Short mmCIF file of C-alpha atoms and ligand atoms in Angstrom, two decimals:
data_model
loop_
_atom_site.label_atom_id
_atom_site.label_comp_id
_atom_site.label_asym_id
_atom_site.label_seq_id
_atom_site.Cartn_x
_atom_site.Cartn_y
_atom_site.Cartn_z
CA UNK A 1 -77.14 -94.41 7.62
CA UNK A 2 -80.00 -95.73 10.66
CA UNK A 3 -83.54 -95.54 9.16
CA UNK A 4 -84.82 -92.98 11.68
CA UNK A 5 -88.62 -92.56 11.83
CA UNK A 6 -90.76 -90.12 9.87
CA UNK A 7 -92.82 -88.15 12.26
CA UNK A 8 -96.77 -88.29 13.03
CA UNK A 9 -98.50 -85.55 13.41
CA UNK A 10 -102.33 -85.07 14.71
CA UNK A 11 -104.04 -82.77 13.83
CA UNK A 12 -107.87 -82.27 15.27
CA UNK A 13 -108.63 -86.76 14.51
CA UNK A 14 -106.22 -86.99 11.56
CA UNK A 15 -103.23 -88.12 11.93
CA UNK A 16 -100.53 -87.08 9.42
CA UNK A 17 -97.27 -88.80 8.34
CA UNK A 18 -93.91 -86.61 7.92
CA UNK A 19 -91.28 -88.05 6.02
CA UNK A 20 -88.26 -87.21 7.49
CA UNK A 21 -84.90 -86.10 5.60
CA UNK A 22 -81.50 -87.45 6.91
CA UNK A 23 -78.84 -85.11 7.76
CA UNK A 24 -75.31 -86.38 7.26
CA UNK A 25 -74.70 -84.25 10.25
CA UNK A 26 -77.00 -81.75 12.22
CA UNK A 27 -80.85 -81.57 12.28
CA UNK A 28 -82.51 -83.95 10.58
CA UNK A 29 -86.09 -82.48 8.46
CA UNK A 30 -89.14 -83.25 8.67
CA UNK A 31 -91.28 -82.74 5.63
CA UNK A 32 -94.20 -80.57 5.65
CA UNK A 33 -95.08 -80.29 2.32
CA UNK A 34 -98.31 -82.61 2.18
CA UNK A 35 -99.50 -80.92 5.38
CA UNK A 36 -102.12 -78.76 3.57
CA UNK A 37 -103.45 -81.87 1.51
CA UNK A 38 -103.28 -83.91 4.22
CA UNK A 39 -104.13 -82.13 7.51
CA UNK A 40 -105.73 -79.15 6.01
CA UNK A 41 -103.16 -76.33 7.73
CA UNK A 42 -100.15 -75.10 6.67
CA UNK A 43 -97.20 -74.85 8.11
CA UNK A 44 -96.43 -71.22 10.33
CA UNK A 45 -92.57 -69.81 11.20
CA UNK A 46 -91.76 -66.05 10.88
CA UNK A 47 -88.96 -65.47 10.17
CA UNK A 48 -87.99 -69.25 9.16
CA UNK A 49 -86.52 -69.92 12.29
CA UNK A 50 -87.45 -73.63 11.92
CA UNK A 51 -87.72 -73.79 8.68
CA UNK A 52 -84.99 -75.76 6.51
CA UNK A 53 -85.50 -74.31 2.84
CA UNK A 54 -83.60 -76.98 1.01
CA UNK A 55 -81.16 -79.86 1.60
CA UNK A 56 -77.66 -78.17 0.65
CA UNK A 57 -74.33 -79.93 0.59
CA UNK A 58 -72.69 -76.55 0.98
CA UNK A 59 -71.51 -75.12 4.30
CA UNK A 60 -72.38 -76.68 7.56
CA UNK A 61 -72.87 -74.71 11.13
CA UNK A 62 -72.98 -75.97 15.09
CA UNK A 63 -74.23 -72.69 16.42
CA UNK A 64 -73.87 -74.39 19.65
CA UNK A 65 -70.60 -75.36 19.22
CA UNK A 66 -69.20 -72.78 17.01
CA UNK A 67 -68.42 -74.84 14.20
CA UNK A 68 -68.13 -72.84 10.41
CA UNK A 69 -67.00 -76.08 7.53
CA UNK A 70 -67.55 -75.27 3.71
CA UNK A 71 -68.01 -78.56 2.47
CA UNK A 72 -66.63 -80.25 5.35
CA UNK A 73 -63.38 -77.98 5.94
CA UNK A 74 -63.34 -76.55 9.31
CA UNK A 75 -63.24 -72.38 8.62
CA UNK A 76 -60.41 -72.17 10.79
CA UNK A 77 -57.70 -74.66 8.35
CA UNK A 78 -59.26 -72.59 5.48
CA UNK A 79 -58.73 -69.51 6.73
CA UNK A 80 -54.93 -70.29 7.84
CA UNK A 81 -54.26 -72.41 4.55
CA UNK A 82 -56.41 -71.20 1.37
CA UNK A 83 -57.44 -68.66 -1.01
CA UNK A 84 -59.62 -66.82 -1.34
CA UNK A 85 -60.09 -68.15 -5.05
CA UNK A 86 -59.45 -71.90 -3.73
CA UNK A 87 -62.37 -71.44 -1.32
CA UNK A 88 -64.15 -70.46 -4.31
CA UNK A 89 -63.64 -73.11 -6.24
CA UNK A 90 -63.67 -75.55 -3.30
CA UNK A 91 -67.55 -73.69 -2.19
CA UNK A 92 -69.09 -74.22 -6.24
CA UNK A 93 -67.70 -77.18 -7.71
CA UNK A 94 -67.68 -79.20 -4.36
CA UNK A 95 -64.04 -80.23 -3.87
CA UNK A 96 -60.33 -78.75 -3.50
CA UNK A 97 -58.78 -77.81 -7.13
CA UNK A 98 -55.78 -79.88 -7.72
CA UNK A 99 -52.83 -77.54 -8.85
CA UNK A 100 -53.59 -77.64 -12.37
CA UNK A 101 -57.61 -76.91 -11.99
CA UNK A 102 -56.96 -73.66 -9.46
CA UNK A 103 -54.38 -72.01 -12.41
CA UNK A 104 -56.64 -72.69 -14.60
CA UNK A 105 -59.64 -70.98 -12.67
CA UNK A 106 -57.76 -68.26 -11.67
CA UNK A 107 -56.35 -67.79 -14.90
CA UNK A 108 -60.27 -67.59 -16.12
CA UNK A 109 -60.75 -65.35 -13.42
CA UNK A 110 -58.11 -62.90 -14.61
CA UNK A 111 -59.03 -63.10 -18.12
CA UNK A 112 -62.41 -61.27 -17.26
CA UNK A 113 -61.01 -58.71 -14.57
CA UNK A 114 -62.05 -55.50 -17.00
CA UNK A 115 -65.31 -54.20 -17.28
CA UNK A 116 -66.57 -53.10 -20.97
CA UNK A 117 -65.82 -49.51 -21.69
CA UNK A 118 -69.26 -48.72 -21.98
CA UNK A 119 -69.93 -50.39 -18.79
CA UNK A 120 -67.74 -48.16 -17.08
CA UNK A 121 -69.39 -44.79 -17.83
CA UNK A 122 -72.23 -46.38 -15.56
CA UNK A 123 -70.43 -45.70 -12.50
CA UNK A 124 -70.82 -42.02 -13.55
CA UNK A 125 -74.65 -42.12 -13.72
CA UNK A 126 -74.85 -42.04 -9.87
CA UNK A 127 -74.49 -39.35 -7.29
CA UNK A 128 -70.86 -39.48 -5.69
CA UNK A 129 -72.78 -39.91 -2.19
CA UNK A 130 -74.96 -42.54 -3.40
CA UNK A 131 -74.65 -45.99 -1.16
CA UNK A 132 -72.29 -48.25 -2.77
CA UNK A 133 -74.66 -50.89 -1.92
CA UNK A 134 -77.36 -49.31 -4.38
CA UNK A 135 -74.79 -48.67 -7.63
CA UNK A 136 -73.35 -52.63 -7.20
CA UNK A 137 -76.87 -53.91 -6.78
CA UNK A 138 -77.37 -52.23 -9.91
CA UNK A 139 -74.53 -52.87 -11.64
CA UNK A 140 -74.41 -56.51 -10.81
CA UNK A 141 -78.14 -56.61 -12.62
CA UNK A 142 -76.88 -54.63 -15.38
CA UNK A 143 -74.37 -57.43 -16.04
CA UNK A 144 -77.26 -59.44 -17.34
CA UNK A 145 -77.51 -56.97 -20.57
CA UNK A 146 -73.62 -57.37 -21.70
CA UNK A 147 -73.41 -61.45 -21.53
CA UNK A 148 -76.68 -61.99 -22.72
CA UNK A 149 -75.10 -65.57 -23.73
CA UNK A 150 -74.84 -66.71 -20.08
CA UNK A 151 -77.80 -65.89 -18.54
CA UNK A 152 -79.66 -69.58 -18.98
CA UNK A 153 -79.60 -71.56 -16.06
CA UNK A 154 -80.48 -74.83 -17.42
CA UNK A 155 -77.05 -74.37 -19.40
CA UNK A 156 -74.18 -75.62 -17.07
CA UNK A 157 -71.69 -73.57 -19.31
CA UNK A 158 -73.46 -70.57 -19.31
CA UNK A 159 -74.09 -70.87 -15.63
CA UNK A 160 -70.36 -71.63 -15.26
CA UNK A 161 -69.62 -68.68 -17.18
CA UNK A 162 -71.82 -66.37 -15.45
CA UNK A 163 -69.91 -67.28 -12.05
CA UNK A 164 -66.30 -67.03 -13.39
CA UNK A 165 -67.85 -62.92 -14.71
CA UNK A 166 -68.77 -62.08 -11.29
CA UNK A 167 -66.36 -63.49 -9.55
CA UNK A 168 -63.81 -61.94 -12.36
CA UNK A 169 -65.31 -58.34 -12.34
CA UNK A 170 -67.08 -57.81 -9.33
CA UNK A 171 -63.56 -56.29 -7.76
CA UNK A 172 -63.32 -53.85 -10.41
CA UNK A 173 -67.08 -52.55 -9.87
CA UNK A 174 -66.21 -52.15 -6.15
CA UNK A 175 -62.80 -50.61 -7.09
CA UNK A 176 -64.28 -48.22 -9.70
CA UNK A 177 -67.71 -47.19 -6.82
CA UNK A 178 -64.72 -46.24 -4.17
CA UNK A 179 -62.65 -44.24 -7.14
CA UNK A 180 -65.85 -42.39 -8.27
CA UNK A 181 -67.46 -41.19 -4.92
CA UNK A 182 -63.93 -39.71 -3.85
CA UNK A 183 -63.91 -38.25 -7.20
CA UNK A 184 -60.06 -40.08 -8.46
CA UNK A 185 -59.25 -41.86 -11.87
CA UNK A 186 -60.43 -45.25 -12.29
CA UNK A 187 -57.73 -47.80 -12.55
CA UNK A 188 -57.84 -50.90 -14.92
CA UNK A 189 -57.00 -53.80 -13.55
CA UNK A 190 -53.47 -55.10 -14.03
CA UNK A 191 -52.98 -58.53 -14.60
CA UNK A 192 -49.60 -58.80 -13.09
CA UNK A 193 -51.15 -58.82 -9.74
CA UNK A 194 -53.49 -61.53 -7.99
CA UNK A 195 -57.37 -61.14 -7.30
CA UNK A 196 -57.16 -59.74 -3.94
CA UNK A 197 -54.00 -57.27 -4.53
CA UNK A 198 -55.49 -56.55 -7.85
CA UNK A 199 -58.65 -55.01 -6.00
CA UNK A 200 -56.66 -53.25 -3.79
CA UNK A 201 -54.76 -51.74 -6.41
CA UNK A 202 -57.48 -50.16 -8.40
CA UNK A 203 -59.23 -49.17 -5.28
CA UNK A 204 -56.24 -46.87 -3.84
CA UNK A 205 -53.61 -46.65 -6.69
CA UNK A 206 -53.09 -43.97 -9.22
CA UNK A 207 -52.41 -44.50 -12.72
CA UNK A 208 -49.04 -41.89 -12.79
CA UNK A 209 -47.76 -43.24 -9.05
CA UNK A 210 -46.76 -46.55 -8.77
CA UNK A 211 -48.52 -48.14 -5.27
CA UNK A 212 -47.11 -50.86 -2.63
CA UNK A 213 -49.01 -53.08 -1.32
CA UNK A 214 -47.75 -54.94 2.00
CA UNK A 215 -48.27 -58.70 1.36
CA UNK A 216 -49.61 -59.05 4.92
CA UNK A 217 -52.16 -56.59 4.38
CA UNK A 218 -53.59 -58.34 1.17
CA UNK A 219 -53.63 -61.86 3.12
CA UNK A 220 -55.63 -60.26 5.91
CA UNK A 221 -58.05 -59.03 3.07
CA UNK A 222 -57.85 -62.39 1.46
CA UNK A 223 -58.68 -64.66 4.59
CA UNK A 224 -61.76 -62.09 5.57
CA UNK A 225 -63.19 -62.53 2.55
CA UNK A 226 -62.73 -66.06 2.91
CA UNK A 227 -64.41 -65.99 6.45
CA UNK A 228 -67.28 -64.22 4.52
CA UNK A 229 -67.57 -66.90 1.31
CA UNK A 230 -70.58 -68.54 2.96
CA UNK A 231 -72.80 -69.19 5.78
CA UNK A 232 -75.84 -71.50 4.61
CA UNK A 233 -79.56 -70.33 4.28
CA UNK A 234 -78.89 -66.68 5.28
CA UNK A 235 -80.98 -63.80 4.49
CA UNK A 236 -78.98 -63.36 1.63
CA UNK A 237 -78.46 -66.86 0.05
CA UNK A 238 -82.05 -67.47 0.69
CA UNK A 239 -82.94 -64.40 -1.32
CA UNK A 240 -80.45 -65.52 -4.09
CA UNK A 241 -82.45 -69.07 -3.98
CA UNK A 242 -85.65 -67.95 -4.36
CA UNK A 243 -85.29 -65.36 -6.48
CA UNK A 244 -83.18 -67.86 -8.81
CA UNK A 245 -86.06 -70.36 -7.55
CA UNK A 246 -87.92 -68.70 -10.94
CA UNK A 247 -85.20 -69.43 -12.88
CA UNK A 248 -84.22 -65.86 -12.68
CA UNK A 249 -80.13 -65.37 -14.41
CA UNK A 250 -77.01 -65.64 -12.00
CA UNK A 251 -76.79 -61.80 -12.23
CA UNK A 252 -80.68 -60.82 -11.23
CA UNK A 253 -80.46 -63.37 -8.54
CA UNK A 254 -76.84 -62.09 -6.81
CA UNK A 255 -78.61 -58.68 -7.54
CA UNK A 256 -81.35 -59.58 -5.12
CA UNK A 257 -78.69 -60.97 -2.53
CA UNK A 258 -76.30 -57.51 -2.81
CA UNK A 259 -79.94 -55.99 -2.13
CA UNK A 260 -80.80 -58.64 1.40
CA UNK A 261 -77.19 -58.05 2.70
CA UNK A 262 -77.27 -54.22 2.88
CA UNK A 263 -79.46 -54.57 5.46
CA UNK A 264 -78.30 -52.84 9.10
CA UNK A 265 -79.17 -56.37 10.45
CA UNK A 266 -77.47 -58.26 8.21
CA UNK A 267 -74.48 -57.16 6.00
CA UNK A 268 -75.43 -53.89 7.06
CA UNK A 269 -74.05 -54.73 10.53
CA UNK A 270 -70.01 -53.88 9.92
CA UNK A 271 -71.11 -50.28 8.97
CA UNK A 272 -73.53 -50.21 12.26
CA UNK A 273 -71.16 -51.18 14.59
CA UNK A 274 -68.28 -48.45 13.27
CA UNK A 275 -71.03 -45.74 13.44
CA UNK A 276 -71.86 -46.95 17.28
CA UNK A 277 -68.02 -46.62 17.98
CA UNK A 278 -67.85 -43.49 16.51
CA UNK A 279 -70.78 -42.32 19.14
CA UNK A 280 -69.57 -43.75 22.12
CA UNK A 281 -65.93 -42.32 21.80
CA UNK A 282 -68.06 -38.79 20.54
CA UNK A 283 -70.29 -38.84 23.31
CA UNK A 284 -67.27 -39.46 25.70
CA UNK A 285 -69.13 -41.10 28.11
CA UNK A 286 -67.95 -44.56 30.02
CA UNK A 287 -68.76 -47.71 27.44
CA UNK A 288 -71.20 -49.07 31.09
CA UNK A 289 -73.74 -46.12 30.00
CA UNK A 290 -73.87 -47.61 26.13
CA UNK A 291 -74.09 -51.07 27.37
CA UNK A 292 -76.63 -49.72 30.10
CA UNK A 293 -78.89 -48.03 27.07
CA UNK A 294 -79.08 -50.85 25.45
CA UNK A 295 -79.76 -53.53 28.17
CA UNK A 296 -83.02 -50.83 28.68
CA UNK A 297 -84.16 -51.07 25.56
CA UNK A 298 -85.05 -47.11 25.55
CA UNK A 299 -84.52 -46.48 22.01
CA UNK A 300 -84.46 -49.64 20.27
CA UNK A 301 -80.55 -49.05 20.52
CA UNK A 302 -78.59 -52.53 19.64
CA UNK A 303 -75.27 -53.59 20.51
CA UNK A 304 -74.54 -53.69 16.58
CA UNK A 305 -72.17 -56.88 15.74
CA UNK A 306 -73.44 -58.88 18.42
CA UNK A 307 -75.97 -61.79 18.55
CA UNK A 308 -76.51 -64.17 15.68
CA UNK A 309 -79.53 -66.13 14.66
CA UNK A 310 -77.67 -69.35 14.66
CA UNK A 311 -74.84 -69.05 16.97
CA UNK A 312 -75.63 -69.03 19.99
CA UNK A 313 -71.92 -69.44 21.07
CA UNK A 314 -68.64 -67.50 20.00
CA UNK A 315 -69.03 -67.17 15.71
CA UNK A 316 -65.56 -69.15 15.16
CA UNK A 317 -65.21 -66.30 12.48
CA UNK A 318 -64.97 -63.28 15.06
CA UNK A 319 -62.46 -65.29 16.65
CA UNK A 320 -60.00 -65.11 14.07
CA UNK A 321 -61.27 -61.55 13.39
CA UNK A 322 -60.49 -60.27 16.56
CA UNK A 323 -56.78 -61.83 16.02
CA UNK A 324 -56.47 -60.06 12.90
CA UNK A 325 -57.51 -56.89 13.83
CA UNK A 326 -55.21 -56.73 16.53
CA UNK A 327 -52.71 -57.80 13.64
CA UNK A 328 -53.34 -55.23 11.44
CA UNK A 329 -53.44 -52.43 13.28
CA UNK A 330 -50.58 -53.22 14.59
CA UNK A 331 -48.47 -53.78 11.43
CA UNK A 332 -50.20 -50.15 10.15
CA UNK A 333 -49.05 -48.77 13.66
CA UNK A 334 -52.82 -47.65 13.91
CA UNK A 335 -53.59 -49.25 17.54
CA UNK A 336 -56.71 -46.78 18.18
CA UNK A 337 -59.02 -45.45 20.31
CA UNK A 338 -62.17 -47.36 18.56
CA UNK A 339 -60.25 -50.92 18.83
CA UNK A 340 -60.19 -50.25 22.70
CA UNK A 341 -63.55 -49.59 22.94
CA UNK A 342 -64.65 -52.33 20.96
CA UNK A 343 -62.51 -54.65 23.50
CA UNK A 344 -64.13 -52.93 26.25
CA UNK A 345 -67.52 -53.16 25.19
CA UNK A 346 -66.84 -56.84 24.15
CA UNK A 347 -65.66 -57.61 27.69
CA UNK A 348 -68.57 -55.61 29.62
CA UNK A 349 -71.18 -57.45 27.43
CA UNK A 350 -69.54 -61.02 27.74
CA UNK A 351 -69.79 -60.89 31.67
CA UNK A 352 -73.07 -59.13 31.83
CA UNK A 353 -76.42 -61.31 32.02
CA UNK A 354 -78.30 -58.99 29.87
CA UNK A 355 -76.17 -61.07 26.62
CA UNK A 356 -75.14 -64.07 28.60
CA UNK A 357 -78.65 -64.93 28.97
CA UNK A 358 -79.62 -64.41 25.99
CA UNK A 359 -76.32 -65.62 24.23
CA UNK A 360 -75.10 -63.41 22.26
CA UNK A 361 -71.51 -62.72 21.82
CA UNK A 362 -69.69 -61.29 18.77
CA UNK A 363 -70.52 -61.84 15.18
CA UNK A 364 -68.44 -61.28 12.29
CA UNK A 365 -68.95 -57.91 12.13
CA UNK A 366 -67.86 -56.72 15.08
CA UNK A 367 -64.15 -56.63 14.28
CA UNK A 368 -64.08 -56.40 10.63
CA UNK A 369 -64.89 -52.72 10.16
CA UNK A 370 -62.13 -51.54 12.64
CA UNK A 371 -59.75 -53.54 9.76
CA UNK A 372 -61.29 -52.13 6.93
CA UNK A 373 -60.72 -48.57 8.49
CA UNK A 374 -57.26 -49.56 9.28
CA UNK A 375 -56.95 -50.24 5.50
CA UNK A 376 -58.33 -47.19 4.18
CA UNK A 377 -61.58 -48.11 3.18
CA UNK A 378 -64.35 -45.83 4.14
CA UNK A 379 -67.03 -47.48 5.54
CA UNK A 380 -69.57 -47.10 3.02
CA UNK A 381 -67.50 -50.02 0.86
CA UNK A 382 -67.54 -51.89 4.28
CA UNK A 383 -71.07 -54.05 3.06
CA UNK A 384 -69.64 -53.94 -0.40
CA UNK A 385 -66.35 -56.22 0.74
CA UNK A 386 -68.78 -58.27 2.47
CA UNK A 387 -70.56 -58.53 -0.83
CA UNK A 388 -67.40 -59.77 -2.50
CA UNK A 389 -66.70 -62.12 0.08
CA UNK A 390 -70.47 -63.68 0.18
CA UNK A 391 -70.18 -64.17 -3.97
CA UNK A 392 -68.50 -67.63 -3.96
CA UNK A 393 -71.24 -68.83 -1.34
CA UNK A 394 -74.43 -67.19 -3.58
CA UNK A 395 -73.10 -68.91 -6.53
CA UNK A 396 -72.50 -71.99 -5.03
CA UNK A 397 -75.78 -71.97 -3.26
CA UNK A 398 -77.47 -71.50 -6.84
CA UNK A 399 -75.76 -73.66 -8.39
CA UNK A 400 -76.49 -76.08 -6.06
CA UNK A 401 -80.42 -75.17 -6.00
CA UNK A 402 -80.53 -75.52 -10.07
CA UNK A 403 -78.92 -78.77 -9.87
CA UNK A 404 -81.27 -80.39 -7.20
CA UNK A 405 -84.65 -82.39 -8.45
CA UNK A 406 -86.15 -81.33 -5.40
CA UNK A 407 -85.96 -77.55 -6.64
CA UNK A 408 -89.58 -75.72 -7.13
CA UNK A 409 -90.21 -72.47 -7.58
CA UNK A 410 -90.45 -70.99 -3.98
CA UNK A 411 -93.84 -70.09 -3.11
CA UNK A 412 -94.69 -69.73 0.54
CA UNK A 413 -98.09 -70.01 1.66
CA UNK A 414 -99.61 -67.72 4.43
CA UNK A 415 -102.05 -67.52 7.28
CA UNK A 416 -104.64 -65.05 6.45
CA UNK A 417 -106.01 -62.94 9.23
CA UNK A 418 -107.68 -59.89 7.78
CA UNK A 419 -111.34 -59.10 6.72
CA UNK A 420 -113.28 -62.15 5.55
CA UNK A 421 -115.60 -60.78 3.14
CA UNK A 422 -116.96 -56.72 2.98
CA UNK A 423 -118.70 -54.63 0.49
CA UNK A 424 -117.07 -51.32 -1.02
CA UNK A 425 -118.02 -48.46 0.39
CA UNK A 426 -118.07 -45.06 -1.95
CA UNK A 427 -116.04 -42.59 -1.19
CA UNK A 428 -118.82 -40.05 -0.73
CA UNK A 429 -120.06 -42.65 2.38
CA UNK A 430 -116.55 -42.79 4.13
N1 LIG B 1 -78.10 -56.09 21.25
C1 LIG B 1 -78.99 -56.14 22.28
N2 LIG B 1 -79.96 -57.05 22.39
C2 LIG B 1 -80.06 -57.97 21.43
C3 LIG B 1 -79.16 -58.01 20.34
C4 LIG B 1 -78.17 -57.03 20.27
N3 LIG B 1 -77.29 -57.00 19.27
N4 LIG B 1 -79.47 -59.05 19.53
C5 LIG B 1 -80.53 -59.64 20.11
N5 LIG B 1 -80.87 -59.00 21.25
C6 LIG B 1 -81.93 -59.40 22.18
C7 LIG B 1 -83.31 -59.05 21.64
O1 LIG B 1 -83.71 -57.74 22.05
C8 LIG B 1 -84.14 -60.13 22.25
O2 LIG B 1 -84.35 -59.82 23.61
P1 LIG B 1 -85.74 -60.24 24.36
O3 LIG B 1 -85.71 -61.76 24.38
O4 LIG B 1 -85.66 -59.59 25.67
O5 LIG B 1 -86.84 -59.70 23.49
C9 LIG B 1 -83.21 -61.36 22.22
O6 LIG B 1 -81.89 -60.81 22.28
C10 LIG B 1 -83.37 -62.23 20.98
O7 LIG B 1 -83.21 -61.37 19.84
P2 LIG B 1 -83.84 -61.63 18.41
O8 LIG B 1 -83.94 -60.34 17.68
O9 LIG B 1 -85.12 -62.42 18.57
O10 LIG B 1 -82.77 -62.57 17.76
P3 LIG B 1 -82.69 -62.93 16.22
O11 LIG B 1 -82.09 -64.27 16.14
O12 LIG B 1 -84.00 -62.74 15.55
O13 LIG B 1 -81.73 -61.80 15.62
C11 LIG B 1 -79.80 -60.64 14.94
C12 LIG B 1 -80.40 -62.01 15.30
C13 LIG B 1 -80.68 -59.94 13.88
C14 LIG B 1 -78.42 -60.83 14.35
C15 LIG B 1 -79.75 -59.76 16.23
O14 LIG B 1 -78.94 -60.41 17.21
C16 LIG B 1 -79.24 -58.34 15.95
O15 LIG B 1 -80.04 -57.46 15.62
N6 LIG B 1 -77.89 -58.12 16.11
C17 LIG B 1 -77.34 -56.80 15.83
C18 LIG B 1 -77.13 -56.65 14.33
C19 LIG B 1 -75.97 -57.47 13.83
O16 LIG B 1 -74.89 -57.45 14.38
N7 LIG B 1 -76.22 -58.17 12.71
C20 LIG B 1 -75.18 -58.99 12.06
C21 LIG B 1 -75.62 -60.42 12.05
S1 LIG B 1 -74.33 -61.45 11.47
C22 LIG B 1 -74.24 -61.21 9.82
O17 LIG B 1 -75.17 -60.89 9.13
C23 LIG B 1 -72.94 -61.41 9.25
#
C-alpha cells in the first residue's frame, strides 16, 4: 500500500502531527488521539459524523455509490446466494464456512434453540402490551444469569459460546414475546425445521394444529434478515462497542444494542413508517398534502424510512426490498392499499427537490414493514426482526473490538460550556 502522509495540524503557533490510518478501501483516518497532549484541544463532532470509532474489517459502505459488502461480499450476491446462518458465520469468523464448518455451526445453533424452563416463565412477568423491544432487551440481559460460564470476554470459547446462545435462542424469545402478548401457547422449537422456518413456526403455529410454511415466504424472511446482519459503526454496533468497550459480557452489551435500535430513528424506523401509512390512507387525503407537511416542517413530521446518515444515494438494501415486497404480497395475494401508497409517496419524494437536494431516498425500512404485515407479524415485533437480523453484525463487531490491540475503554471527552465556578446559594436565598 502508498505511504500517504500523516496530516499537520496548527493550532494557535503549534503545529501538530496526525498519523494517518490506511484504509484498504474508503476514507483513510487521521488520528486525533494526541491532540489534547499535543495541541491542548480536543477533538469536537456531534453526533460522530466524522468520527471513525475503530478500524473494523467487518462490513464496508460507499454511501455515494450504494455499495453494502460484509467482508468484501457485495450485499446483493449474499442476499441472492446465502443464509442467513452462512452470513453469520461469514460476518464473525471472517470467511465463508466450507460445507463441513456451516453443518457444524448450524448444528450448534440448533442444539441451543430452547430456552430453560425457568427462563420461560419470564415472558409472563410483563404486561401483554408491553413493547417487545423492552421484554428482549431484558431478556437478552437476563441471559447473562443462566450461562454464567460464558460471560468472559478475554475467553475466546466462552465468547464463542455466548454468540452461538444468542444466535441459537434469540428466535425463540421473539417467538415466545409475539405468543404471549396475543395471549396463545408458546411453542418449543422443533428441530426438524431450519433457523428461519423454525422461528416462524413457534411464532404462528399451534401445538394441536400442524402449520405450513411456504418455502418462499421463509427465504424472503431469511434474505431480510440477511440485508439487516450488519451495517458498520451504527448507533447500535457503536453502543454494543462501547458498552463491551468495559469489558461488559456478550449479553449486557447486545442488551445495550436491542436498547439503541428501538429508537424511531433508527430500528425504530420500520414501525414509523407503517404508522405514517396507516395515517395517510386514514386521513384520506392525496399523498402531495403528506409530502407537502413534511417539506414545511410544521410539526417536526418526517418522511419515516427515508434519508440515511451514510447513504446519500439509493441504500442497495431497499432496492432488493422493494423487489421483495412486491414479491410477497403478491404470492400472499395481499397487493394493498398501503404498498400503493408507499410507491406513491416514494415516487413524489424522488422527483421533488425538497429530498433530491438533500439526498435522501429510501432506507431499509421503508419496504420491510409492508412484508412483515404481509406475513402476519404485527408491527410491534417489526424492530424485534430487525433485532434478529442486526445479531450476527453486533457479535461480529465485538468480537472484532475484543480482539484488536488498539481497543480502550471508550471514553469521550467533552467541551464544557456551563458555569465556570459559583458559590451555593441556600435555599431560603433563592
Ligand atoms: N424526512 C424529511 N426531511 C428529512 C428526513 C426525512 N426522513 N431526513 C432528513 N431530513 C432533512 C432534515 O430535516 C435536514 O434538513 P435541513 O438541512 O433543512 O435542516 C436534512 O434532511 C439533513 O437531515 P439530518 O437529520 O441532519 O440527517 P442525519 O444524517 O442526521 O439523519 C436520519 C439521518 C436520522 C436517518 C434521518 O434521515 C431521519 O430521521 N430519517 C427518518 C427516520 C428513518 O427512516 N430512520 C431509519 C434510518 S436507517 C436504519 O436505521 C436502518
Amino acid at each position: 500500500m502508498n505511504e500517504r502522509p500523516n496530516a499537520l495540524l496548527n493550532i494557535g503557533d503549534k503545529t501538530v502531527e496526525l498519523p494517518r490510518t490506511n484504509a484498504s478501501i474508503g476514507n483513510d483516518g487521521i488520528g486525533v488521539s494526541r491532540l489534547m497532549a499535543d495541541g491542548g484541544v480536543v477533538a469536537l463532532d456531534p453526533g460522530f459524523t466524522n468520527t471513525a470509532s475503530c478500524a473494523s474489517a467487518v462490513t464496508y459502505i460507499d454511501g455515494d455509490a450504494g455499495i453494502l459488502r460484509y467482508r468484501g461480499y457485495p450485499i446483493e450476491q449474499l442476499a441472492k446466494n446465502s443464509s442467513f446462518l452462512e452470513v453469520a458465520y461469514l460476518l464473525i469468523y471472517g470467511e465463508l464456512p466450507t460445507q463441513t464448518q456451516l453443518e457444524n455451526f448450524v448444528m450448534r445453533v440448533k442444539n441451543h434453540r430452547l430456552l430453560h424452563e425457568n427462563f420461560r416463565a419470564f415472558f409472563t412477568a410483563f404486561p401483554h402490551r408491553g413493547h417487545p423491544m423492552a421484554i428482549l432487551q431484558a431478556g437478552v440481559a437476563g441471559m447473562a444469569t443462566y450461562y454464567e460460564d460464558t460471560l468472559d470476554p478475554r475467553d475466546p470459547a466462552q465468547l464463542d459460546t455466548a454468540a452461538v446462545l444468542l444466535l441459537a435462542k434469540l428466535p425463540t424469545m421473539i417467538s415466545y414475546i409475539a405468543k404471549r402478548a396475543a395471549g396463545l401457547p408458546l411453542t418449543y422449537p422443533d428441530a426438524q425445521r431450519g433457523y428461519t422456518e423454525d422461528f416462524i413456526q413457534m411464532t404462528f403455529g399451534m401445538p394441536y394444529q400442524s402449520h405450513d410454511i411456504d418455502p418462499a415466504l421463509v427465504r424472503a424472511l431469511d434474505m431480510l434478515l440477511i440485508l439487516h446482519a450488519d451495517h458498520e459503526q451504527n448507533c447500535s454496533t457503536s453502543t454494543v462497542r462501547l458498552v463491551g468497550s468495559s469489558q461488559a459480557n456478550l449479553y449486557a452489551s447486545v442488551a445495550a444494542g436491542v436498547g439503541a435500535l428501538a429508537g424511531p430513528l433508527h430500528g425504530g424506523a420500520n414501525e414509523a413508517v407503517l404508522r405514517m401509512l396507516h395515517q395517510i390512507r386514514d386521513t384520506g387525503d392525496p399523498v402531495q398534502v403528506f409530502v407537502d407537511k413534511v417539506k414545511s416542517k410544521a410539526e417536526g413530521v418526517r418522511l419515516m424510512g427515508f434519508g440515511h446518515r451514510v447513504y446519500k444515494n439509493y441504500d442497495p438494501r431497499a432496492a432488493i426490498v422493494k423487489e421483495t415486497a412486491h414479491d410477497v404480497l403478491s404470492r400472499l395475494g395481499k397487493r394493498d392499499e398501503l404498498l400503493d401508497i408507499a410507491m406513491e409517496l416514494e415516487a413524489i419524494a424522488l422527483s421533488d427537490d425538497y429530498f433530491k437536494e438533500r439526498k435522501l431516498y429510501p432506507n431499509v425500512d421503508f419496504y420491510t414493514g409492508l412484508i412483515y404485515s404481509a406475513m402476519g407479524f404485527t408491527t410491534k415485533l417489526f424492530t424485534p426482526l430487525f433485532a434478529l437480523g442486526r445479531l450476527p453484525g453486533w457479535i461480529a463487531q465485538y468480537v472484532e473490538m475484543t480482539k484488536d490491540p488498539a481497543t480502550k475503554i471508550g471514553r469521550p471527552r467533552q467541551v464544557y460550556v456551563g458555569e465556570v465556578e459559583r458559590d451555593y446559594v441556600p435555599l431560603s436565598r433563592r
